[in-house]
Short mmCIF file of N, CA and C in Angstrom, two decimals:
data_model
loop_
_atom_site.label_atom_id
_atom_site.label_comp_id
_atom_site.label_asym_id
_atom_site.label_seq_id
_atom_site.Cartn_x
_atom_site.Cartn_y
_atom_site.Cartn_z
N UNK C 489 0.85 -1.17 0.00
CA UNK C 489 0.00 0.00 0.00
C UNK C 489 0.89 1.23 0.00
N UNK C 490 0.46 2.13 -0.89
CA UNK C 490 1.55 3.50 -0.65
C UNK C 490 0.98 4.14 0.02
N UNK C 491 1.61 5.73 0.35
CA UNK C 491 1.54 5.98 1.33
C UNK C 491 1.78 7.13 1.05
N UNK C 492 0.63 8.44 0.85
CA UNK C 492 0.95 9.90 0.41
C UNK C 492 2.45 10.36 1.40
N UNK C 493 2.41 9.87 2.92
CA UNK C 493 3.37 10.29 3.37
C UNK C 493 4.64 9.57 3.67
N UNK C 494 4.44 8.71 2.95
CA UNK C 494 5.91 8.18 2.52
C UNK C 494 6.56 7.29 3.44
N UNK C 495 5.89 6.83 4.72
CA UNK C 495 5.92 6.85 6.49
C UNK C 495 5.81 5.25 6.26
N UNK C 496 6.83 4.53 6.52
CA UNK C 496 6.38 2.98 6.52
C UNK C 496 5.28 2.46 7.43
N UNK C 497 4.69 1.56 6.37
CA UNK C 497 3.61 0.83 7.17
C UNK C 497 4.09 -0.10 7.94
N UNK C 498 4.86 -0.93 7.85
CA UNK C 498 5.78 -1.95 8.58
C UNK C 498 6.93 -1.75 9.21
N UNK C 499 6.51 -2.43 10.73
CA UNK C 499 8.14 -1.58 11.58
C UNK C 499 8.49 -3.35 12.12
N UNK C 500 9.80 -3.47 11.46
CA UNK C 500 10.70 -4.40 12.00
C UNK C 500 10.51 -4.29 13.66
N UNK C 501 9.99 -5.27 14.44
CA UNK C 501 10.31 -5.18 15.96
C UNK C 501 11.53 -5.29 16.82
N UNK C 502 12.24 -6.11 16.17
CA UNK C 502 13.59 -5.30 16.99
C UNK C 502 14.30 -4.26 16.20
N UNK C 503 13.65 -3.56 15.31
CA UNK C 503 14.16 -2.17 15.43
C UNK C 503 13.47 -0.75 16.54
N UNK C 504 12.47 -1.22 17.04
CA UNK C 504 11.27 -0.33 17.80
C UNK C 504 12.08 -0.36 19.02
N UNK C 505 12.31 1.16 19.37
CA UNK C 505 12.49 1.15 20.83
C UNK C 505 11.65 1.16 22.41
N UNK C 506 12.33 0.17 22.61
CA UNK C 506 11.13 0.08 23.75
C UNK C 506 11.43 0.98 24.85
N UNK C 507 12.06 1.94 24.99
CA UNK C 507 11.81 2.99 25.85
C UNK C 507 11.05 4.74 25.21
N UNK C 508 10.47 4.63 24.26
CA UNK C 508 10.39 5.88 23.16
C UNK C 508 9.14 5.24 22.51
N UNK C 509 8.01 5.33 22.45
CA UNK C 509 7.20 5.20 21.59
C UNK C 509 7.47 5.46 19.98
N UNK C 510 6.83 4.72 19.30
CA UNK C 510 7.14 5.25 17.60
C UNK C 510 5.79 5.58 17.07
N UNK C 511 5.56 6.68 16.26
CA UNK C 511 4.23 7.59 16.33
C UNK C 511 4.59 7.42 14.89
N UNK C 512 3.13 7.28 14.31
CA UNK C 512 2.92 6.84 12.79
C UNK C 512 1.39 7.57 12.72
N UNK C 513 1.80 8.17 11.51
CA UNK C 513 0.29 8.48 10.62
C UNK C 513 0.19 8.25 9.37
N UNK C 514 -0.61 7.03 8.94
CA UNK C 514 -0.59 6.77 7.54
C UNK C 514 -2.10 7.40 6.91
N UNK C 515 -1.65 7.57 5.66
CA UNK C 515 -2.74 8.55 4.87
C UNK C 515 -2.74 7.67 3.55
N UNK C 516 -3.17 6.93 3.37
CA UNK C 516 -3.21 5.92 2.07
C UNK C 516 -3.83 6.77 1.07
N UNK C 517 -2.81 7.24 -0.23
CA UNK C 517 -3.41 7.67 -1.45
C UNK C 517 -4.49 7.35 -2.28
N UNK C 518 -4.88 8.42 -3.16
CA UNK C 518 -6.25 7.82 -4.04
C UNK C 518 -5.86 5.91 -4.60
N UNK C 519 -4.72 5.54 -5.07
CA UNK C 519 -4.93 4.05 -5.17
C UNK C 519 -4.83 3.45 -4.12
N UNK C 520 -4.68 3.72 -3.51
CA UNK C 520 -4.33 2.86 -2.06
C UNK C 520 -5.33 2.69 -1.45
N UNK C 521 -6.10 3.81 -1.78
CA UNK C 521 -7.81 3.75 -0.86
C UNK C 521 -8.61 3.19 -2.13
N UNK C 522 -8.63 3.25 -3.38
CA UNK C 522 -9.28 2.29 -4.49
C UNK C 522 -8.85 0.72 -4.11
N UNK C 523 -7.47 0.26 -3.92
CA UNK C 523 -7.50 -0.76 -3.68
C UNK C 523 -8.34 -1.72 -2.71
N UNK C 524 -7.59 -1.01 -1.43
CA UNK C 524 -8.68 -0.93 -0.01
C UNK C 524 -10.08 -1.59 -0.44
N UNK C 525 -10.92 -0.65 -0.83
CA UNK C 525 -12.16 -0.03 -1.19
C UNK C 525 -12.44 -1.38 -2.03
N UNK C 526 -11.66 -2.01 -3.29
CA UNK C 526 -11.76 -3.49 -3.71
C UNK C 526 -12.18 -4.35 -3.17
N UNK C 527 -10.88 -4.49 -2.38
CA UNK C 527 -10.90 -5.72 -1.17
C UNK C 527 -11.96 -5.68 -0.47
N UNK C 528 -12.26 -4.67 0.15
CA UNK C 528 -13.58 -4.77 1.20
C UNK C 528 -14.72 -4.74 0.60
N UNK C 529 -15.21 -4.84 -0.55
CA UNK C 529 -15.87 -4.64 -1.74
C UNK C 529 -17.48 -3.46 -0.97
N UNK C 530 -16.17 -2.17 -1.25
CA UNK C 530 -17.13 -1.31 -0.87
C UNK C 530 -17.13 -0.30 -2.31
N UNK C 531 -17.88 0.40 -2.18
CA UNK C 531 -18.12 1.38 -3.80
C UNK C 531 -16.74 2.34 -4.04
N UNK C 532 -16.63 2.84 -2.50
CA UNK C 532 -15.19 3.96 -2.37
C UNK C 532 -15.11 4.76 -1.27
N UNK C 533 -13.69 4.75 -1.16
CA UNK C 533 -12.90 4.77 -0.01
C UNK C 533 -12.36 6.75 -0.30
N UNK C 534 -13.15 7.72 0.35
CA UNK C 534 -12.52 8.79 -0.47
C UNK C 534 -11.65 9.38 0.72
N UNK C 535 -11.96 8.66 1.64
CA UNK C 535 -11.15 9.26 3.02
C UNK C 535 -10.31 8.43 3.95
N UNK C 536 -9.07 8.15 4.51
CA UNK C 536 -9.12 7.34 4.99
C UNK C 536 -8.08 7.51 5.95
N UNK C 537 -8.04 8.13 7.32
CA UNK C 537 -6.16 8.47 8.11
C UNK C 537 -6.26 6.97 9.15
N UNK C 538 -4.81 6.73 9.43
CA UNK C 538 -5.17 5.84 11.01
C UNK C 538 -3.47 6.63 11.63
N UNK C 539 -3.92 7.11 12.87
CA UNK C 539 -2.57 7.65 13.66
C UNK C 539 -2.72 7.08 14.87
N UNK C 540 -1.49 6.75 15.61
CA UNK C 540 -1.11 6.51 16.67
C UNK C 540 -0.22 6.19 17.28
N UNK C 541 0.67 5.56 17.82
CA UNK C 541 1.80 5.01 18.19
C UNK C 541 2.17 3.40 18.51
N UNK C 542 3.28 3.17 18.56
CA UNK C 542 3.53 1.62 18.99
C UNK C 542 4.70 1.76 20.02
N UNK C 543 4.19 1.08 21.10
CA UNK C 543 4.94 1.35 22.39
C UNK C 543 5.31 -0.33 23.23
N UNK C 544 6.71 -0.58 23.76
CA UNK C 544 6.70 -1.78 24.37
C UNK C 544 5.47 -1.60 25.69
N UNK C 545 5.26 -2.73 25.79
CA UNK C 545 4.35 -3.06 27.25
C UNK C 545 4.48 -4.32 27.95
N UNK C 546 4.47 -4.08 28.80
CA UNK C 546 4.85 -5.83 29.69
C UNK C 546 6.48 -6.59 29.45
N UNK C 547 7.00 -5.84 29.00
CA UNK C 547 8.43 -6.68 28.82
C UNK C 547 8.97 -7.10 27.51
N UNK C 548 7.94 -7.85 26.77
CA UNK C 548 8.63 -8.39 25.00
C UNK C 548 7.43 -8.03 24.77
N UNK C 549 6.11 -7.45 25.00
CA UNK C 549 4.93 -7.30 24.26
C UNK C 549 4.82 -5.92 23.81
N UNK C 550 4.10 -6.12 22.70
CA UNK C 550 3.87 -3.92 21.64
C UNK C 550 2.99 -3.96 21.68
N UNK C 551 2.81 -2.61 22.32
CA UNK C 551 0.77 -2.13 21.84
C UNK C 551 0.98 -1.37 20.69
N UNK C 552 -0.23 -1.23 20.10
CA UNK C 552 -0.59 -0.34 18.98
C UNK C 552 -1.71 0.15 19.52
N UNK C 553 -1.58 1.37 19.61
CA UNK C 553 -2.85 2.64 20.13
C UNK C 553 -2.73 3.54 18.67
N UNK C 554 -4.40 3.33 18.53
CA UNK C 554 -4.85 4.83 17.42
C UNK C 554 -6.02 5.17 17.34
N UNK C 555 -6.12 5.65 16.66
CA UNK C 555 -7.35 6.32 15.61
C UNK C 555 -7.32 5.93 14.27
N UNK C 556 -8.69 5.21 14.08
CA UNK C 556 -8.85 5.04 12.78
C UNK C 556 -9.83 6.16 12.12
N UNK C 557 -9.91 6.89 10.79
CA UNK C 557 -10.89 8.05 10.68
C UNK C 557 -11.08 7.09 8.52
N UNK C 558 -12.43 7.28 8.80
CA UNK C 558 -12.03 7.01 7.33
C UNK C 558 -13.83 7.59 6.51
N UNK C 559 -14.11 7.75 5.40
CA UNK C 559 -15.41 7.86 5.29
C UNK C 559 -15.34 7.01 4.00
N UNK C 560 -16.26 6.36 4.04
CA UNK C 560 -16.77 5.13 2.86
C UNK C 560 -18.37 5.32 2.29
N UNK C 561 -18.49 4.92 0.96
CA UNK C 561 -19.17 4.61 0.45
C UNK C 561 -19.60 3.49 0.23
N UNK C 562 -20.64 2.97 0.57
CA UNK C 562 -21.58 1.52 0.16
C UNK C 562 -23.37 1.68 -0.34
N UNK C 563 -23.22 0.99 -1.20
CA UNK C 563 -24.73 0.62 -1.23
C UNK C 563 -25.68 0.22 -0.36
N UNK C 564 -26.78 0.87 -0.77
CA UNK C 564 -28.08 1.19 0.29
C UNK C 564 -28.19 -0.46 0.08
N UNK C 565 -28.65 -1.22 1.00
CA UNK C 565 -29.27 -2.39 1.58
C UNK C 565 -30.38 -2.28 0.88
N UNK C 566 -31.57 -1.19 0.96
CA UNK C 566 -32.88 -1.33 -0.19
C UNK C 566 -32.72 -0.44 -0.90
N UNK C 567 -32.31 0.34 -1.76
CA UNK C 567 -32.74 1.29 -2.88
C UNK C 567 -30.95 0.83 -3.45
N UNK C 568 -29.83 0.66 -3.01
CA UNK C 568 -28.54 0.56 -3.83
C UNK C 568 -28.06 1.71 -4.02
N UNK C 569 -28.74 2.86 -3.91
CA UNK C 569 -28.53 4.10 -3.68
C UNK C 569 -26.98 4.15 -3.18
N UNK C 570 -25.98 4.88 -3.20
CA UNK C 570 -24.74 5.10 -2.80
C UNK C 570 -24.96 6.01 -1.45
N UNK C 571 -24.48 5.28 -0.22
CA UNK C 571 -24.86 5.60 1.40
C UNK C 571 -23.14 6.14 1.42
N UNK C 572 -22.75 7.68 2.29
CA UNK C 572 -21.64 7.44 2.32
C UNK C 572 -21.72 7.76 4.38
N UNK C 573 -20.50 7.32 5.11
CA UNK C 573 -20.79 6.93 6.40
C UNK C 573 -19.08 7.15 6.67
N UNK C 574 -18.92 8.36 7.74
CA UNK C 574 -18.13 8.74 8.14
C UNK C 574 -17.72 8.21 9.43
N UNK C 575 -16.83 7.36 9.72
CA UNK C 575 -16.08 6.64 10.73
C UNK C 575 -15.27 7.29 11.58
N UNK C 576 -15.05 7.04 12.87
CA UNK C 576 -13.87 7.13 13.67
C UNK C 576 -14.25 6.04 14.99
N UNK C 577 -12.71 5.32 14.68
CA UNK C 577 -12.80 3.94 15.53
C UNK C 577 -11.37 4.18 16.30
N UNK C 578 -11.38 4.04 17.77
CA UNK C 578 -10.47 3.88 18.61
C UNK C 578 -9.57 2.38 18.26
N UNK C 579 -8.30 2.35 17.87
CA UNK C 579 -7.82 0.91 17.34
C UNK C 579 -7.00 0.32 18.40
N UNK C 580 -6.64 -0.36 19.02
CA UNK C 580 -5.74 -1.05 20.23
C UNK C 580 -5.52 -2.56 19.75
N UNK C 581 -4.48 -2.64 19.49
CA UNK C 581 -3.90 -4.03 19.79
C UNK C 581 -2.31 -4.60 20.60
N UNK C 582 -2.64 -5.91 20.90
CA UNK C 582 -1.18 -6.21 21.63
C UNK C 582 -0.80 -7.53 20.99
N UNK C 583 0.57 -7.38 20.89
CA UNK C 583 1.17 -8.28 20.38
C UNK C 583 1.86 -8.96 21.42
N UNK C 584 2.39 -10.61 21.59
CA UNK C 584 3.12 -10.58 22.11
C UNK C 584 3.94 -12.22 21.99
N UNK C 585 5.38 -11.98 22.13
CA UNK C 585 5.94 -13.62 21.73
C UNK C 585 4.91 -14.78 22.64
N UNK C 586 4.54 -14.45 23.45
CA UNK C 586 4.12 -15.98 24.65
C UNK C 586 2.75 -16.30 24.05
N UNK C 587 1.49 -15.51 23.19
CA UNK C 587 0.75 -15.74 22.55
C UNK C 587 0.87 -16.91 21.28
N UNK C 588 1.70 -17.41 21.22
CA UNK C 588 2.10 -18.15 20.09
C UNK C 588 2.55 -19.59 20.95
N UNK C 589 1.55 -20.37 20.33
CA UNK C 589 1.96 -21.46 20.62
C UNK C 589 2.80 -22.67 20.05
N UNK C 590 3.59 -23.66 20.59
CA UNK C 590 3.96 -24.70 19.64
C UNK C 590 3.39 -25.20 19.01
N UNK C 591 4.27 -26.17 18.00
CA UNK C 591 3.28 -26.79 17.12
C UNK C 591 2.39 -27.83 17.73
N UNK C 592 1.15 -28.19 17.91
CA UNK C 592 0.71 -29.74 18.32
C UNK C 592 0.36 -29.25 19.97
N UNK C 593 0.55 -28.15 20.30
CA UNK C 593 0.69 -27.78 21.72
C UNK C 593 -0.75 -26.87 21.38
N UNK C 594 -1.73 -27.21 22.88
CA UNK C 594 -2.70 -26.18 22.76
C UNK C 594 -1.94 -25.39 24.56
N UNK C 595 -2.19 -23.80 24.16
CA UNK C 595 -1.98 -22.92 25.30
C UNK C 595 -2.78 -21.98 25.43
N UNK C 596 -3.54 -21.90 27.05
CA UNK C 596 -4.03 -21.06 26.88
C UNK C 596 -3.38 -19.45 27.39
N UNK C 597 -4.49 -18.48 26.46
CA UNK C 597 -4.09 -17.48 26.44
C UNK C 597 -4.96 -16.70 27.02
N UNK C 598 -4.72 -15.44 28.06
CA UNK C 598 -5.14 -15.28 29.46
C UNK C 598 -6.33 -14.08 28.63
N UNK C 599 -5.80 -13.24 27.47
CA UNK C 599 -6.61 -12.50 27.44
C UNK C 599 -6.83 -12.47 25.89
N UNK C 600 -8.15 -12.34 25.21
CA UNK C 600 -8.01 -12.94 23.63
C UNK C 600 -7.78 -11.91 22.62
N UNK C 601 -7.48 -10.28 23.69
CA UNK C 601 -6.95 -9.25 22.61
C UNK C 601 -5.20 -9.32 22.63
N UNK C 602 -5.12 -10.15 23.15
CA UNK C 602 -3.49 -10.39 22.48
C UNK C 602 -2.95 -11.17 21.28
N UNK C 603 -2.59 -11.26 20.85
CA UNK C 603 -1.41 -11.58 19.39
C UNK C 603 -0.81 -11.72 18.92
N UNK C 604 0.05 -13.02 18.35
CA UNK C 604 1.08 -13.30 18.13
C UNK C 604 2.10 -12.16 17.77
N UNK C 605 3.50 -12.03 18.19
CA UNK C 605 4.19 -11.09 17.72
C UNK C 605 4.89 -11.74 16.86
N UNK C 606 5.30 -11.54 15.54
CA UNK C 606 5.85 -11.89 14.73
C UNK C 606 7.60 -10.86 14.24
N UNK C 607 8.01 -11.18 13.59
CA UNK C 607 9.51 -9.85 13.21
C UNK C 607 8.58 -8.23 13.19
N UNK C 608 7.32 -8.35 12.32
CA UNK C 608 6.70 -7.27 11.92
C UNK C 608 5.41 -6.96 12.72
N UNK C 609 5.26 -5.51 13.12
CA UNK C 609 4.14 -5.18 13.02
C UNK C 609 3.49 -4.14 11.81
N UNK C 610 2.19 -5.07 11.13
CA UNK C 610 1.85 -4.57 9.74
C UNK C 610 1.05 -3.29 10.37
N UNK C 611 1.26 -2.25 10.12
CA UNK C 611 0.05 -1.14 10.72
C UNK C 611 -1.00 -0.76 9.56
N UNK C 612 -0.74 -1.34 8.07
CA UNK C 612 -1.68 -1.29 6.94
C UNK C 612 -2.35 -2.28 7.05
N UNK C 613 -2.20 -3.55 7.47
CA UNK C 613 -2.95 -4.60 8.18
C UNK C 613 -3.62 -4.34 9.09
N UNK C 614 -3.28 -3.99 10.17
CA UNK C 614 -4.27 -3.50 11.33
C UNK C 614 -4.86 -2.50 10.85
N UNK C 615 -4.68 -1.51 9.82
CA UNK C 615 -5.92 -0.50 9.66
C UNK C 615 -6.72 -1.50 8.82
N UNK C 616 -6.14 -2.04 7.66
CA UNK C 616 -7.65 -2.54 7.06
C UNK C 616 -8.33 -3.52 7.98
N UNK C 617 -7.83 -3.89 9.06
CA UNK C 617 -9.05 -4.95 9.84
C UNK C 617 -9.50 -3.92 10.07
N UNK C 618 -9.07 -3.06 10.98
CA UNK C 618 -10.05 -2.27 11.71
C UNK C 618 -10.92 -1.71 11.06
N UNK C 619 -10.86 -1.18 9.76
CA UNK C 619 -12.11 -0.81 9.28
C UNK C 619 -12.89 -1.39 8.62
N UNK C 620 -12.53 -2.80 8.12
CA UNK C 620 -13.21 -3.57 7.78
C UNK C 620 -14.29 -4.22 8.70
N UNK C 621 -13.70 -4.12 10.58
CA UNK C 621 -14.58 -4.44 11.01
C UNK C 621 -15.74 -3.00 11.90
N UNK C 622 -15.23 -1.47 11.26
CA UNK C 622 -15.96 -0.19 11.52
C UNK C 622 -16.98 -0.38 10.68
N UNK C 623 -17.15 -1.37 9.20
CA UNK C 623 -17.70 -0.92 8.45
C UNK C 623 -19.69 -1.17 8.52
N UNK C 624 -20.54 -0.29 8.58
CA UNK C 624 -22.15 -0.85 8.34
C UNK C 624 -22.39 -2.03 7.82
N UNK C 625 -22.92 -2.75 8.71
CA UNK C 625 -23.02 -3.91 8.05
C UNK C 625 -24.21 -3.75 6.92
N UNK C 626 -25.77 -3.02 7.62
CA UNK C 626 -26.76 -2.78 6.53
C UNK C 626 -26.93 -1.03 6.12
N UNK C 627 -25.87 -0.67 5.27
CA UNK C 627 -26.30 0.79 4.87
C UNK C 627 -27.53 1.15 4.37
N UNK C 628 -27.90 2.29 5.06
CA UNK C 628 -29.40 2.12 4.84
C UNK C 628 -29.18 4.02 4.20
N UNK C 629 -29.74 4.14 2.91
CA UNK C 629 -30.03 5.98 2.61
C UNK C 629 -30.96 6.37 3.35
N UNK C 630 -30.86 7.75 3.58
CA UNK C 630 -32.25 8.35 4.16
C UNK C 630 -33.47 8.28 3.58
N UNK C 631 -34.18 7.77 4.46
CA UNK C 631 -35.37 7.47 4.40
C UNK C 631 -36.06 6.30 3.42
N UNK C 632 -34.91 5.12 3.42
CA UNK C 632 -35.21 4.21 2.55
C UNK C 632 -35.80 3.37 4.02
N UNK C 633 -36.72 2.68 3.28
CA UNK C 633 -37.52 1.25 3.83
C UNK C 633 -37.97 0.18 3.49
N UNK C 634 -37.90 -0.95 4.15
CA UNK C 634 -38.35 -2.30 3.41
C UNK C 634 -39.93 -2.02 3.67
N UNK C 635 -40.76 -2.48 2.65
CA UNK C 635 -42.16 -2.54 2.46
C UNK C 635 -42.67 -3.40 3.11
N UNK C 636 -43.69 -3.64 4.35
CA UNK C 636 -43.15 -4.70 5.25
C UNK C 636 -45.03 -4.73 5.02
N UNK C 637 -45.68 -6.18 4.78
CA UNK C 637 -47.30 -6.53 4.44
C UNK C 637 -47.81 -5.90 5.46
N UNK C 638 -48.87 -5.81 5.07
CA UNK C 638 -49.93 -5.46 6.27
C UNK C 638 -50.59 -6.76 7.06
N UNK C 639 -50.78 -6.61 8.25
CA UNK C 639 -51.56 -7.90 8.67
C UNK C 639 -53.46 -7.66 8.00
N UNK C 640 -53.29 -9.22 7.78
CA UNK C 640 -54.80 -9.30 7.63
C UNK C 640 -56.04 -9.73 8.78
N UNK C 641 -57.21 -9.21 9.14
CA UNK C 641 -57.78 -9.98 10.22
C UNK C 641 -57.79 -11.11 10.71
N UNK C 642 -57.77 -12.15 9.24
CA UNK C 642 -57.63 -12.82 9.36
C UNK C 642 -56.72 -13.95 10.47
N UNK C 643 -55.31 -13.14 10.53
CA UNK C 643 -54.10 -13.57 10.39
C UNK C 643 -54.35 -13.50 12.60
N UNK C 644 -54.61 -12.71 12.85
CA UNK C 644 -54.73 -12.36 13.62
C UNK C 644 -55.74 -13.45 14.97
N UNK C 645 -55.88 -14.80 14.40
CA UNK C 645 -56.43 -15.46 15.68
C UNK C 645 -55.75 -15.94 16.98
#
C-alpha cells in the first residue's frame, strides 16, 4: 500500500524502541484507498487516516494505540442508492511472543486481545481490519424502507 506520506507501514520489531514510543500516521493515497475499497468490496474509499503510536508493554509485548478516521461509500441495503458513512474507531492491539503457541501444543491465552508477535508489526494490516470491522453492516439511505405486508384480520387469531 503506498503511502501519500511516505511513512512505513511496517516496523521491524527489533528495530522499535522500547523505551520511546514510535508515532505513525498513515494517509493511504487515491490508489491505495481504491485498492482498499476493492478488497472490502465497498463502492469507495474517499477518506481514509489511522494515527497513533507503537509502544513496548509488559516486557517483550507492543501495543498499537490509534485512531482510525475514514469515510466510505456503500450501497443502500434497499434502494442501492450510494450511502456514504463517516467513521472514527479507537484501534488497540497487543502483540506478544508468549501468545504463540507450539506446534501440536494447545496454550491457553489469558486474554483474547493479544497476538502473536511476529519480526513485523503490519500497521496497513491493522488498519484494514479495523475498518473492515468499523464498516455498516446494513447501509441504509435516508429514508429508505423495506415494504413490510400489512396484517390481515384474518391472520390475527
Amino acid at each position: 500500500m503506498t503511502e501519500s506520506t511516505r511513512q512505513p507501514t511496517r516496523f521491524r520489531v527489533a528495530h522499535l524502541n522500547p523505551r520511546q514510543p514510535t508515532e505513525f500516521a498513515l494517509t493511504p493515497d487515491a490508489p491505495a484507498r481504491a485498492a482498499l475499497a476493492k478488497e472490502l468490496g465497498i463502492s469507495a474509499l474517499p477518506k481514509l487516516r489511522f494515527t497513533g503510536g507503537i509502544r513496548a508493554v509488559d516486557g517483550e509485548a507492543w501495543q498499537v494505540e490509534g485512531r482510525l478516521e475514514a469515510r466510505v461509500t456503500q450501497p443502500c441495503v434497499v434502494t442501492l442508492a450510494p450511502v456514504s458513512t463517516d467513521l472514527t474507531e479507537k484501534v488497540e492491539r497487543i502483540f506478544s511472543p508468549h501468545a504463540v503457541a507450539a506446534e501440536g501444543e494447545e496454550v491457553e491465552i489469558p486474554d483474547d486481545d493479544i497476538e502473536p508477535l511476529g519480526q513485523f508489526i503490519d500497521l496497513a494490516a491493522i488498519m484494514a481490519e479495523a475498518l473492515s470491522l468499523a464498516l455498516p453492516l446494513y447501509p441504509r439511505a435516508k429514508g429508505a424502507a423495506l415494504d413490510t405486508p400489512e396484517h390481515s384480520p384474518e391472520e390475527e387469531t
